Structures are given as C-alpha cells and as structure tokens.
Amino acid sequence: MKYRHLGRTGIRVSELSFGSWVTFHNQAGVESAVEMMAAAYDHGVNFFDNAEVYASGKSEEVMGDALKTLKWRRSSYLVSTKIYWGLHDGVNEKNTLNRKRLIEGINGSLERLQLDYVDLLYCHRPDATTPIEETVWAMHNIIEWGKALYWGTSEWAASEIIEALQIAERHHLHKPVVEQPQYNLFERKRLEGDYVRFYNEYGYGTTTWSPLASGLLSGKYNKGIPKDSRGGLKGYEWLHDRLTDQERLARVAALEPIAKELGGTLSQLAIAWCLKNPFVSSVITGASRVEQVHENLKAGEIADKITPEVMERIDAIFGVKKKDEDDD
Ligand code: NDP
C-alpha cells in the first residue's frame, strides 16, 4: 500500500481507503464489518470513512462495534464521519450546517462510533441557508475541543470552498483541508476541472467516492441486475437507470480487454484509474463482502501498469478528447 499526504497537511492516508455507505447494517453486520475492515487494514488501509446519515446512524454503530472488537491502536488508523442530512425531521435538524446541528451531530457520531474523536469531519453537502462563517466557526470549535482533528467539505462548489478558506484565513481559524467528491470514469469533470485551483493554490486534498460508480464499473451489470448486488437492494431502485444504461454498459464492456491485458479485473482497473490522478489523496472503496476487499485493494499493482498510452485508450472509450484537441 502506498500512502499520500492529505493535501498539504502533515497526515498521510492510504491511497486506497474503505467506506461503509449502503453496506454497513444493510448488507454487513458487525461480524462481516470486522472481517472486511481487518482485510483492509491487513492490506495497509489506514482510513475508514463513514457518515451519520448512513443507515440512519446504524453504520456508525456497526463501525464502532467493529473497532471495539478489532482493538487496533487508535493512532494506527483514521476514521471520518460526515454531517448534513441529519437523523430527525426537526426544523433545525435536517439539511443544515448550523452551529447547533454540527455540535450536536459530532457528539452523536462519537457516541455511536465509541470514539473520543474522529480524524476527519466533513460537511456532507453545502448549506445555502446557513452563513458559511457560522459553519467555519463551528468546525473550528469542534477541532479546538479535540472532537475532530481535521475538517473538510463534500460536494461543495468551488466558490463555497474558497469562501470557507478565506473566512478561516481572515480569522485565523482551522481551515478545511479536504474535499470528498465523486470520482470515477463516468464522473470526472469536477475533480479534473473546477477544483484544480484548490489543489495548487491551497493544497486541498481529496478523498474520492464511488470509484466503481456503485459497482457498474465491475462489469457485473452487463448481464442485468444481479439479485445479490446493490442494484438489487430494496430502496436503491433509483440506481437502476444508471446501472442498466446501454451506452454506459457498452463502455464498460470495451474496457474489459484492457483490464485483461494488464492482468487485472475490471474493478481493479477502474479503481487504479482513479489512483493515476495525482490530486487524489485517497480513493474510498466500498465492498459488501470480503472477497471484493481482497480484489479491490490489489488495484495499486494495476495502477503501476497504466502507461500514458493505456490512459489514452481509456479516454477514447469514455469519449474524452486529448488536451490539444480541446484547445481550438
Ligand atoms: P463503489 O462505487 O466502488 O461501489 C461499491 C459497491 O460495488 C460495493 O458495495 C459492492 O456492492 C460493489 N463492488 C465492490 N467491489 C466489487 C467487485 N470487486 N466486484 C463486484 N462488485 C463490487 O463505491 P461506493 O459507492 O460504495 O462508495 C465508496 C465509499 O465512498 C462509501 O462507502 C462512502 O464511504 C463514500 N461515499 C461518499 C459519498 C459522499 O457524498 N461524500 C457518497 C457515496 C459514497 P454490491 O456487492 O452490493 O453490488
């Protein structure tokens, strides 16, 4: 496993990390979570991602119980959580980054995770109704109280991140240091476009999500939706259009010979492709069973085999023009 600095911070994260969205509680109980987290840790993963909203708080409970069972040294791993959607419908409790919610939110997450602090705390989405200054102050205070060590944003617009950074600079507050955007072969515009300024000017890090586009890039949806997959889960029907889109499936099929040539699987190639972007600090992988963890965490070996020529072939499959073709 290779480790990358989280942007310009002093902390290093494994270039492949492990997250619990959809899976923990819904597909994996504590026993299975322990098995998958142990496999990830044995492969060198030191960063585990969560959010209060995942399985309405139950995902944090499962991870908390798993960590308790695993008894790892606290300083040997990083845990994150994210706040925004909330767990209750009260007027100040959902879709917000107000001070009250953030402070009550982190307290609840720490209780469920059975931890004294999280390493990274993300604002899971931007909140247009709360002044960014209020959010920056609350996140600063949470860090000062030792309940989180670093904070970041997830799916914030470039202008919102800049505003947060400038407020923090003006008042000498803890700045956000990392963004968590979606990044995979189908969703690359934001990370490769709008955000480039932050990496260069502010040394912002990125921990990216859904490297397999919810499993689509593993190739398993090319023969329909398997019963034992995310696409087959009750409550995830909203994913069906994406997972059965013929144009997308054709691109995935066209990728397969490249994966074979490099001696890997489609999943490994798709994850490895994310690793090729130097602005990515860590690719957060997901898995519903331990075999997937073993397979996915070998993606680093495939990344080393992706030459610029292979990159061009992949770009051609996904309809991305070469840079000089765009310049006219
Ligand atoms: P992926 O796109 O990689 O999808 C993971 C899912 O694909 C697995 O749960 C599994 O589902 C399937 N899969 C994984 N590996 C394989 C394999 N080798 N072969 C076949 N199927 C496979 O990642 P996620 O969408 O799960 O996102 C990863 C993490 O990113 C999340 O856990 C979360 O921590 C974070 N995230 C953050 C978001 C944000 O807003 N900040 C939003 C979403 C995710 P199955 O077996 O059930 O089909």
CSV table of N, CA, C and O in Angstrom, one decimal, residues 101-197:
chain,number,residue,atom,x,y,z
A,101,ARG,N,-26.6,22.1,15.1
A,101,ARG,CA,-26.6,20.8,14.5
A,101,ARG,C,-25.3,20.2,14.4
A,101,ARG,O,-25.1,19.0,14.6
A,102,LEU,N,-24.3,21.0,14.0
A,102,LEU,CA,-22.9,20.4,13.8
A,102,LEU,C,-22.4,19.9,15.2
A,102,LEU,O,-21.8,18.8,15.3
A,103,ILE,N,-22.6,20.7,16.2
A,103,ILE,CA,-22.1,20.3,17.5
A,103,ILE,C,-22.8,19.1,18.1
A,103,ILE,O,-22.2,18.2,18.6
A,104,GLU,N,-24.2,19.2,18.0
A,104,GLU,CA,-24.9,18.0,18.5
A,104,GLU,C,-24.6,16.8,17.6
A,104,GLU,O,-24.6,15.7,18.1
A,105,GLY,N,-24.4,17.0,16.3
A,105,GLY,CA,-24.1,15.9,15.4
A,105,GLY,C,-22.8,15.2,15.7
A,105,GLY,O,-22.8,14.0,15.8
A,106,ILE,N,-21.8,16.0,15.9
A,106,ILE,CA,-20.5,15.3,16.2
A,106,ILE,C,-20.6,14.5,17.6
A,106,ILE,O,-20.1,13.4,17.7
A,107,ASN,N,-21.3,15.1,18.5
A,107,ASN,CA,-21.4,14.4,19.8
A,107,ASN,C,-22.1,13.0,19.6
A,107,ASN,O,-21.7,12.0,20.1
A,108,GLY,N,-23.2,13.0,18.8
A,108,GLY,CA,-23.9,11.8,18.5
A,108,GLY,C,-23.0,10.8,17.8
A,108,GLY,O,-23.0,9.6,18.1
A,109,SER,N,-22.3,11.3,16.8
A,109,SER,CA,-21.4,10.4,16.0
A,109,SER,C,-20.4,9.7,16.9
A,109,SER,O,-20.1,8.5,16.8
A,110,LEU,N,-19.8,10.5,17.7
A,110,LEU,CA,-18.7,10.0,18.6
A,110,LEU,C,-19.3,8.9,19.5
A,110,LEU,O,-18.7,7.9,19.8
A,111,GLU,N,-20.5,9.1,20.0
A,111,GLU,CA,-21.2,8.1,20.9
A,111,GLU,C,-21.4,6.8,20.1
A,111,GLU,O,-21.1,5.8,20.6
A,112,ARG,N,-21.9,7.0,18.9
A,112,ARG,CA,-22.2,5.7,18.1
A,112,ARG,C,-20.9,5.0,17.7
A,112,ARG,O,-20.8,3.8,17.6
A,113,LEU,N,-19.9,5.8,17.4
A,113,LEU,CA,-18.6,5.2,17.0
A,113,LEU,C,-17.8,4.7,18.2
A,113,LEU,O,-16.7,4.0,18.0
A,114,GLN,N,-18.2,5.1,19.4
A,114,GLN,CA,-17.5,4.8,20.6
A,114,GLN,C,-16.0,5.3,20.6
A,114,GLN,O,-15.1,4.6,20.9
A,115,LEU,N,-15.9,6.5,20.0
A,115,LEU,CA,-14.5,7.1,19.9
A,115,LEU,C,-14.5,8.5,20.7
A,115,LEU,O,-15.6,9.1,20.8
A,116,ASP,N,-13.3,8.9,21.0
A,116,ASP,CA,-13.2,10.2,21.7
A,116,ASP,C,-13.1,11.3,20.6
A,116,ASP,O,-13.4,12.5,20.9
A,117,TYR,N,-12.7,10.9,19.4
A,117,TYR,CA,-12.6,11.9,18.3
A,117,TYR,C,-12.6,11.2,17.0
A,117,TYR,O,-12.3,10.0,16.9
A,118,VAL,N,-13.0,11.9,16.0
A,118,VAL,CA,-12.8,11.4,14.6
A,118,VAL,C,-11.6,12.2,14.0
A,118,VAL,O,-11.3,13.3,14.4
A,119,ASP,N,-10.9,11.6,13.1
A,119,ASP,CA,-9.8,12.2,12.5
A,119,ASP,C,-10.2,13.3,11.5
A,119,ASP,O,-9.6,14.3,11.4
A,120,LEU,N,-11.2,12.9,10.7
A,120,LEU,CA,-11.7,13.9,9.7
A,120,LEU,C,-13.2,14.1,9.9
A,120,LEU,O,-13.9,13.1,10.0
A,121,LEU,N,-13.7,15.3,9.8
A,121,LEU,CA,-15.1,15.6,9.9
A,121,LEU,C,-15.5,16.4,8.7
A,121,LEU,O,-14.9,17.5,8.4
A,122,TYR,N,-16.4,15.9,7.9
A,122,TYR,CA,-16.8,16.5,6.6
A,122,TYR,C,-18.2,17.2,6.8
A,122,TYR,O,-19.1,16.6,7.4
A,123,CYS,N,-18.4,18.3,6.1
A,123,CYS,CA,-19.7,18.9,5.9
A,123,CYS,C,-20.2,18.2,4.6
A,123,CYS,O,-19.7,18.4,3.5
A,124,HIS,N,-21.2,17.3,4.8
A,124,HIS,CA,-21.5,16.3,3.8
A,124,HIS,C,-22.1,16.9,2.5
A,124,HIS,O,-22.0,16.3,1.4
A,125,ARG,N,-22.7,18.1,2.6
A,125,ARG,CA,-23.1,18.9,1.4
A,125,ARG,C,-23.0,20.4,1.9
A,125,ARG,O,-23.0,20.6,3.1
A,126,PRO,N,-23.1,21.3,0.9
A,126,PRO,CA,-23.1,22.7,1.3
A,126,PRO,C,-24.5,23.0,1.8
A,126,PRO,O,-25.5,22.4,1.4
A,127,ASP,N,-24.7,24.1,2.6
A,127,ASP,CA,-26.0,24.5,3.1
A,127,ASP,C,-26.1,26.0,2.7
A,127,ASP,O,-25.5,26.9,3.3
A,128,ALA,N,-27.0,26.2,1.8
A,128,ALA,CA,-27.2,27.6,1.3
A,128,ALA,C,-27.9,28.5,2.3
A,128,ALA,O,-27.9,29.7,2.1
A,129,THR,N,-28.5,27.9,3.3
A,129,THR,CA,-29.3,28.7,4.3
A,129,THR,C,-28.5,29.1,5.5
A,129,THR,O,-29.0,29.9,6.3
A,130,THR,N,-27.3,28.6,5.7
A,130,THR,CA,-26.5,28.9,6.9
A,130,THR,C,-25.3,29.7,6.4
A,130,THR,O,-24.6,29.3,5.5
A,131,PRO,N,-25.0,30.9,7.0
A,131,PRO,CA,-23.8,31.6,6.6
A,131,PRO,C,-22.6,30.7,6.7
A,131,PRO,O,-22.4,30.0,7.7
A,132,ILE,N,-21.7,30.7,5.7
A,132,ILE,CA,-20.5,29.9,5.7
A,132,ILE,C,-19.7,30.2,6.9
A,132,ILE,O,-19.1,29.3,7.6
A,133,GLU,N,-19.7,31.5,7.3
A,133,GLU,CA,-18.9,31.9,8.5
A,133,GLU,C,-19.3,31.1,9.8
A,133,GLU,O,-18.5,30.7,10.6
A,134,GLU,N,-20.6,30.9,9.9
A,134,GLU,CA,-21.1,30.2,11.1
A,134,GLU,C,-20.6,28.7,11.1
A,134,GLU,O,-20.2,28.2,12.1
A,135,THR,N,-20.7,28.1,9.9
A,135,THR,CA,-20.2,26.7,9.8
A,135,THR,C,-18.7,26.7,10.0
A,135,THR,O,-18.2,25.8,10.7
A,136,VAL,N,-17.9,27.6,9.5
A,136,VAL,CA,-16.5,27.6,9.7
A,136,VAL,C,-16.1,27.7,11.2
A,136,VAL,O,-15.3,27.0,11.7
A,137,TRP,N,-16.8,28.6,11.9
A,137,TRP,CA,-16.6,28.8,13.3
A,137,TRP,C,-16.9,27.5,14.1
A,137,TRP,O,-16.1,27.1,15.0
A,138,ALA,N,-18.0,26.9,13.8
A,138,ALA,CA,-18.4,25.7,14.5
A,138,ALA,C,-17.4,24.6,14.2
A,138,ALA,O,-17.0,23.9,15.2
A,139,MET,N,-16.9,24.4,13.0
A,139,MET,CA,-16.0,23.4,12.7
A,139,MET,C,-14.6,23.7,13.4
A,139,MET,O,-14.0,22.8,13.9
A,140,HIS,N,-14.3,24.9,13.4
A,140,HIS,CA,-13.1,25.3,14.2
A,140,HIS,C,-13.2,25.0,15.6
A,140,HIS,O,-12.3,24.4,16.2
A,141,ASN,N,-14.3,25.3,16.2
A,141,ASN,CA,-14.5,25.0,17.7
A,141,ASN,C,-14.5,23.5,17.9
A,141,ASN,O,-13.8,23.0,18.9
A,142,ILE,N,-15.1,22.7,17.0
A,142,ILE,CA,-15.1,21.2,17.2
A,142,ILE,C,-13.6,20.7,17.2
A,142,ILE,O,-13.3,19.8,18.0
A,143,ILE,N,-12.8,21.3,16.3
A,143,ILE,CA,-11.4,20.9,16.3
A,143,ILE,C,-10.7,21.4,17.6
A,143,ILE,O,-9.9,20.6,18.2
A,144,GLU,N,-11.0,22.6,18.0
A,144,GLU,CA,-10.3,23.1,19.2
A,144,GLU,C,-10.7,22.2,20.4
A,144,GLU,O,-9.9,22.1,21.3
A,145,TRP,N,-11.9,21.7,20.5
A,145,TRP,CA,-12.3,20.8,21.6
A,145,TRP,C,-11.8,19.4,21.5
A,145,TRP,O,-12.0,18.6,22.3
A,146,GLY,N,-11.1,19.1,20.4
A,146,GLY,CA,-10.4,17.8,20.2
A,146,GLY,C,-11.4,16.7,19.7
A,146,GLY,O,-11.1,15.5,19.8
A,147,LYS,N,-12.6,17.2,19.2
A,147,LYS,CA,-13.6,16.1,18.8
A,147,LYS,C,-13.3,15.7,17.4
A,147,LYS,O,-13.9,14.7,16.9
A,148,ALA,N,-12.6,16.5,16.6
A,148,ALA,CA,-12.2,16.1,15.3
A,148,ALA,C,-10.8,16.8,15.1
A,148,ALA,O,-10.5,17.8,15.7
A,149,LEU,N,-10.0,16.1,14.2
A,149,LEU,CA,-8.6,16.7,14.1
A,149,LEU,C,-8.5,17.5,12.8
A,149,LEU,O,-7.7,18.5,12.8
A,150,TYR,N,-9.2,17.2,11.8
A,150,TYR,CA,-9.2,18.0,10.5
A,150,TYR,C,-10.6,18.1,10.0
A,150,TYR,O,-11.5,17.2,10.4
A,151,TRP,N,-10.9,19.1,9.3
A,151,TRP,CA,-12.3,19.1,8.7
A,151,TRP,C,-12.2,19.4,7.2
A,151,TRP,O,-11.2,19.9,6.6
A,152,GLY,N,-13.3,19.0,6.5
A,152,GLY,CA,-13.4,19.1,5.1
A,152,GLY,C,-14.8,19.3,4.6
A,152,GLY,O,-15.7,19.4,5.4
A,153,THR,N,-14.9,19.3,3.3
A,153,THR,CA,-16.2,19.5,2.6
A,153,THR,C,-16.5,18.3,1.7
A,153,THR,O,-15.6,17.5,1.4
A,154,SER,N,-17.8,18.2,1.3
A,154,SER,CA,-18.1,17.1,0.4
A,154,SER,C,-19.1,17.7,-0.6
A,154,SER,O,-20.2,18.1,-0.2
A,155,GLU,N,-18.7,17.7,-1.9
A,155,GLU,CA,-19.5,18.1,-3.0
A,155,GLU,C,-19.9,19.6,-2.8
A,155,GLU,O,-21.0,20.0,-3.2
A,156,TRP,N,-19.0,20.4,-2.3
A,156,TRP,CA,-19.2,21.8,-2.3
A,156,TRP,C,-18.7,22.4,-3.6
A,156,TRP,O,-17.8,21.9,-4.2
A,157,ALA,N,-19.4,23.5,-4.0
A,157,ALA,CA,-19.0,24.2,-5.2
A,157,ALA,C,-17.6,24.9,-4.9
A,157,ALA,O,-17.3,25.3,-3.8
A,158,ALA,N,-16.9,25.2,-6.0
A,158,ALA,CA,-15.6,25.8,-5.9
A,158,ALA,C,-15.7,27.1,-5.1
A,158,ALA,O,-14.9,27.4,-4.2
A,159,SER,N,-16.7,27.9,-5.4
A,159,SER,CA,-16.9,29.3,-4.8
A,159,SER,C,-17.1,29.1,-3.3
A,159,SER,O,-16.7,29.9,-2.5
A,160,GLU,N,-17.8,28.1,-2.9
A,160,GLU,CA,-18.1,27.9,-1.5
A,160,GLU,C,-16.9,27.5,-0.7
A,160,GLU,O,-16.6,27.9,0.4
A,161,ILE,N,-16.1,26.7,-1.3
A,161,ILE,CA,-14.8,26.2,-0.7
A,161,ILE,C,-13.9,27.4,-0.5
A,161,ILE,O,-13.3,27.7,0.5
A,162,ILE,N,-13.8,28.2,-1.6
A,162,ILE,CA,-12.9,29.4,-1.5
A,162,ILE,C,-13.4,30.4,-0.4
A,162,ILE,O,-12.6,30.9,0.4
A,163,GLU,N,-14.7,30.5,-0.3
A,163,GLU,CA,-15.3,31.4,0.8
A,163,GLU,C,-14.9,30.9,2.2
A,163,GLU,O,-14.4,31.6,3.0
A,164,ALA,N,-15.0,29.6,2.4
A,164,ALA,CA,-14.7,29.0,3.7
A,164,ALA,C,-13.2,29.2,4.0
A,164,ALA,O,-12.8,29.5,5.1
A,165,LEU,N,-12.4,29.0,3.0
A,165,LEU,CA,-10.9,29.1,3.2
A,165,LEU,C,-10.6,30.6,3.5
A,165,LEU,O,-9.8,30.8,4.4
A,166,GLN,N,-11.2,31.5,2.8
A,166,GLN,CA,-10.9,32.9,3.1
A,166,GLN,C,-11.4,33.4,4.5
A,166,GLN,O,-10.7,34.1,5.2
A,167,ILE,N,-12.6,32.9,4.9
A,167,ILE,CA,-13.1,33.2,6.2
A,167,ILE,C,-12.1,32.7,7.3
A,167,ILE,O,-11.7,33.4,8.2
A,168,ALA,N,-11.7,31.4,7.1
A,168,ALA,CA,-10.8,30.8,8.1
A,168,ALA,C,-9.5,31.6,8.1
A,168,ALA,O,-8.9,31.8,9.2
A,169,GLU,N,-9.0,32.0,6.9
A,169,GLU,CA,-7.7,32.7,6.9
A,169,GLU,C,-7.8,34.1,7.6
A,169,GLU,O,-7.0,34.4,8.4
A,170,ARG,N,-8.9,34.7,7.3
A,170,ARG,CA,-9.2,36.1,7.9
A,170,ARG,C,-9.2,36.0,9.4
A,170,ARG,O,-8.7,36.9,10.1
A,171,HIS,N,-9.8,35.0,10.0
A,171,HIS,CA,-10.0,34.9,11.4
A,171,HIS,C,-9.0,34.0,12.1
A,171,HIS,O,-9.1,33.7,13.3
A,172,HIS,N,-8.0,33.5,11.4
A,172,HIS,CA,-7.0,32.5,11.9
A,172,HIS,C,-7.7,31.3,12.5
A,172,HIS,O,-7.4,30.9,13.6
A,173,LEU,N,-8.7,30.7,11.8
A,173,LEU,CA,-9.4,29.5,12.2
A,173,LEU,C,-8.8,28.3,11.5
A,173,LEU,O,-8.1,28.4,10.5
A,174,HIS,N,-9.2,27.1,12.0
A,174,HIS,CA,-8.7,25.9,11.3
A,174,HIS,C,-9.4,25.9,10.0
A,174,HIS,O,-10.7,26.0,9.9
A,175,LYS,N,-8.6,25.7,8.9
A,175,LYS,CA,-9.2,25.7,7.6
A,175,LYS,C,-9.7,24.4,7.2
A,175,LYS,O,-9.1,23.4,7.6
A,176,PRO,N,-10.7,24.3,6.3
A,176,PRO,CA,-11.0,23.0,5.7
A,176,PRO,C,-9.8,22.5,4.9
A,176,PRO,O,-9.1,23.4,4.3
A,177,VAL,N,-9.5,21.2,4.9
A,177,VAL,CA,-8.2,20.8,4.2
A,177,VAL,C,-8.5,19.8,3.1
A,177,VAL,O,-7.6,19.4,2.4
A,178,VAL,N,-9.8,19.3,3.0
A,178,VAL,CA,-10.0,18.2,2.1
A,178,VAL,C,-11.4,18.2,1.5
A,178,VAL,O,-12.4,18.6,2.3
A,179,GLU,N,-11.6,17.9,0.3
A,179,GLU,CA,-12.9,17.8,-0.3
A,179,GLU,C,-13.2,16.3,-0.6
A,179,GLU,O,-12.3,15.5,-0.9
A,180,GLN,N,-14.4,15.9,-0.5
A,180,GLN,CA,-14.8,14.5,-0.8
A,180,GLN,C,-15.8,14.5,-2.0
A,180,GLN,O,-17.0,14.6,-1.8
A,181,PRO,N,-15.3,14.4,-3.2
A,181,PRO,CA,-16.1,14.5,-4.4
A,181,PRO,C,-16.3,13.1,-5.0
A,181,PRO,O,-15.5,12.2,-4.8
A,182,GLN,N,-17.3,12.9,-5.8
A,182,GLN,CA,-17.4,11.6,-6.6
A,182,GLN,C,-16.3,11.7,-7.7
A,182,GLN,O,-16.1,12.7,-8.3
A,183,TYR,N,-15.7,10.5,-7.9
A,183,TYR,CA,-14.7,10.5,-9.0
A,183,TYR,C,-14.6,9.1,-9.5
A,183,TYR,O,-14.2,8.1,-8.8
A,184,ASN,N,-15.0,8.9,-10.8
A,184,ASN,CA,-14.8,7.6,-11.4
A,184,ASN,C,-14.8,7.9,-12.9
A,184,ASN,O,-15.0,9.0,-13.4
A,185,LEU,N,-14.7,6.8,-13.7
A,185,LEU,CA,-14.6,7.0,-15.2
A,185,LEU,C,-15.8,7.7,-15.8
A,185,LEU,O,-15.7,8.3,-16.9
A,186,PHE,N,-16.9,7.7,-15.1
A,186,PHE,CA,-18.1,8.4,-15.6
A,186,PHE,C,-18.3,9.8,-15.1
A,186,PHE,O,-19.1,10.6,-15.6
A,187,GLU,N,-17.7,10.1,-13.9
A,187,GLU,CA,-17.8,11.4,-13.2
A,187,GLU,C,-16.5,12.0,-13.0
A,187,GLU,O,-15.9,11.8,-11.9
A,188,ARG,N,-16.0,12.8,-13.9
A,188,ARG,CA,-14.6,13.3,-13.7
A,188,ARG,C,-14.5,14.8,-13.9
A,188,ARG,O,-13.4,15.3,-13.5
A,189,LYS,N,-15.5,15.4,-14.3
A,189,LYS,CA,-15.4,16.8,-14.7
A,189,LYS,C,-15.0,17.7,-13.5
A,189,LYS,O,-14.1,18.6,-13.7
A,190,ARG,N,-15.7,17.5,-12.4
A,190,ARG,CA,-15.5,18.5,-11.3
A,190,ARG,C,-14.1,18.3,-10.7
A,190,ARG,O,-13.3,19.3,-10.6
A,191,LEU,N,-13.7,17.1,-10.4
A,191,LEU,CA,-12.3,16.9,-9.8
A,191,LEU,C,-11.2,17.3,-10.8
A,191,LEU,O,-10.2,17.9,-10.4
A,192,GLU,N,-11.5,17.1,-12.1
A,192,GLU,CA,-10.4,17.5,-13.1
A,192,GLU,C,-10.6,18.9,-13.6
A,192,GLU,O,-9.7,19.4,-14.3
A,193,GLY,N,-11.7,19.6,-13.2
A,193,GLY,CA,-11.9,20.9,-13.7
A,193,GLY,C,-11.9,22.0,-12.6
A,193,GLY,O,-10.8,22.4,-12.2
A,194,ASP,N,-13.1,22.2,-12.1
A,194,ASP,CA,-13.3,23.3,-11.1
A,194,ASP,C,-12.3,23.3,-9.9
A,194,ASP,O,-11.9,24.3,-9.4
A,195,TYR,N,-12.0,22.1,-9.5
A,195,TYR,CA,-11.2,22.0,-8.2
A,195,TYR,C,-9.7,22.2,-8.4
A,195,TYR,O,-9.0,22.4,-7.4
A,196,VAL,N,-9.2,22.1,-9.6
A,196,VAL,CA,-7.8,22.1,-9.8
A,196,VAL,C,-7.1,23.3,-9.0
A,196,VAL,O,-6.0,23.2,-8.4
A,197,ARG,N,-7.8,24.4,-9.0
A,197,ARG,CA,-7.3,25.6,-8.4
A,197,ARG,C,-6.9,25.4,-6.9
A,197,ARG,O,-6.0,25.9,-6.3
